[in-house]
Amino acid sequence: MGNATRHKPLDILIIAICAVSWGAMG
């Protein structure tokens, strides 16, 4: 976990999808 500060586009997409899923499920 050396590059913890640097996020990959895929990671950002996955996090965004998870957030939307949680919001939709309530």
mmCIF file of C-alpha atoms in Angstrom:
data_model
loop_
_atom_site.group_PDB
_atom_site.id
_atom_site.type_symbol
_atom_site.label_atom_id
_atom_site.label_comp_id
_atom_site.label_asym_id
_atom_site.label_seq_id
_atom_site.Cartn_x
_atom_site.Cartn_y
_atom_site.Cartn_z
ATOM 1 C CA MET A 1 0.000 0.000 0.000
ATOM 2 C CA GLY A 2 2.810 2.391 -0.881
ATOM 3 C CA ASN A 3 0.719 4.437 -3.309
ATOM 4 C CA ALA A 4 -2.296 4.810 -1.043
ATOM 5 C CA THR A 5 -2.582 8.512 -1.855
ATOM 6 C CA ARG A 6 -2.818 7.817 -5.594
ATOM 7 C CA HIS A 7 -6.149 6.340 -6.675
ATOM 8 C CA LYS A 8 -6.728 4.604 -9.986
ATOM 9 C CA PRO A 9 -9.686 5.615 -12.197
ATOM 10 C CA LEU A 10 -11.118 2.120 -11.736
ATOM 11 C CA ASP A 11 -10.956 2.450 -7.951
ATOM 12 C CA ILE A 12 -12.802 5.770 -8.136
ATOM 13 C CA LEU A 13 -15.446 4.207 -10.390
ATOM 14 C CA ILE A 14 -15.913 1.245 -8.050
ATOM 15 C CA ILE A 15 -16.241 3.543 -5.031
ATOM 16 C CA ALA A 16 -18.769 5.708 -6.887
ATOM 17 C CA ILE A 17 -20.812 2.653 -7.923
ATOM 18 C CA CYS A 18 -20.785 1.358 -4.339
ATOM 19 C CA ALA A 19 -21.947 4.733 -3.031
ATOM 20 C CA VAL A 20 -24.790 4.849 -5.579
ATOM 21 C CA SER A 21 -25.786 1.277 -4.724
ATOM 22 C CA TRP A 22 -25.890 2.056 -1.000
ATOM 23 C CA GLY A 23 -27.912 5.223 -1.689
ATOM 24 C CA ALA A 24 -30.398 3.327 -3.863
ATOM 25 C CA MET A 25 -30.827 0.566 -1.275
ATOM 26 C CA GLY A 26 -31.118 3.146 1.488
#
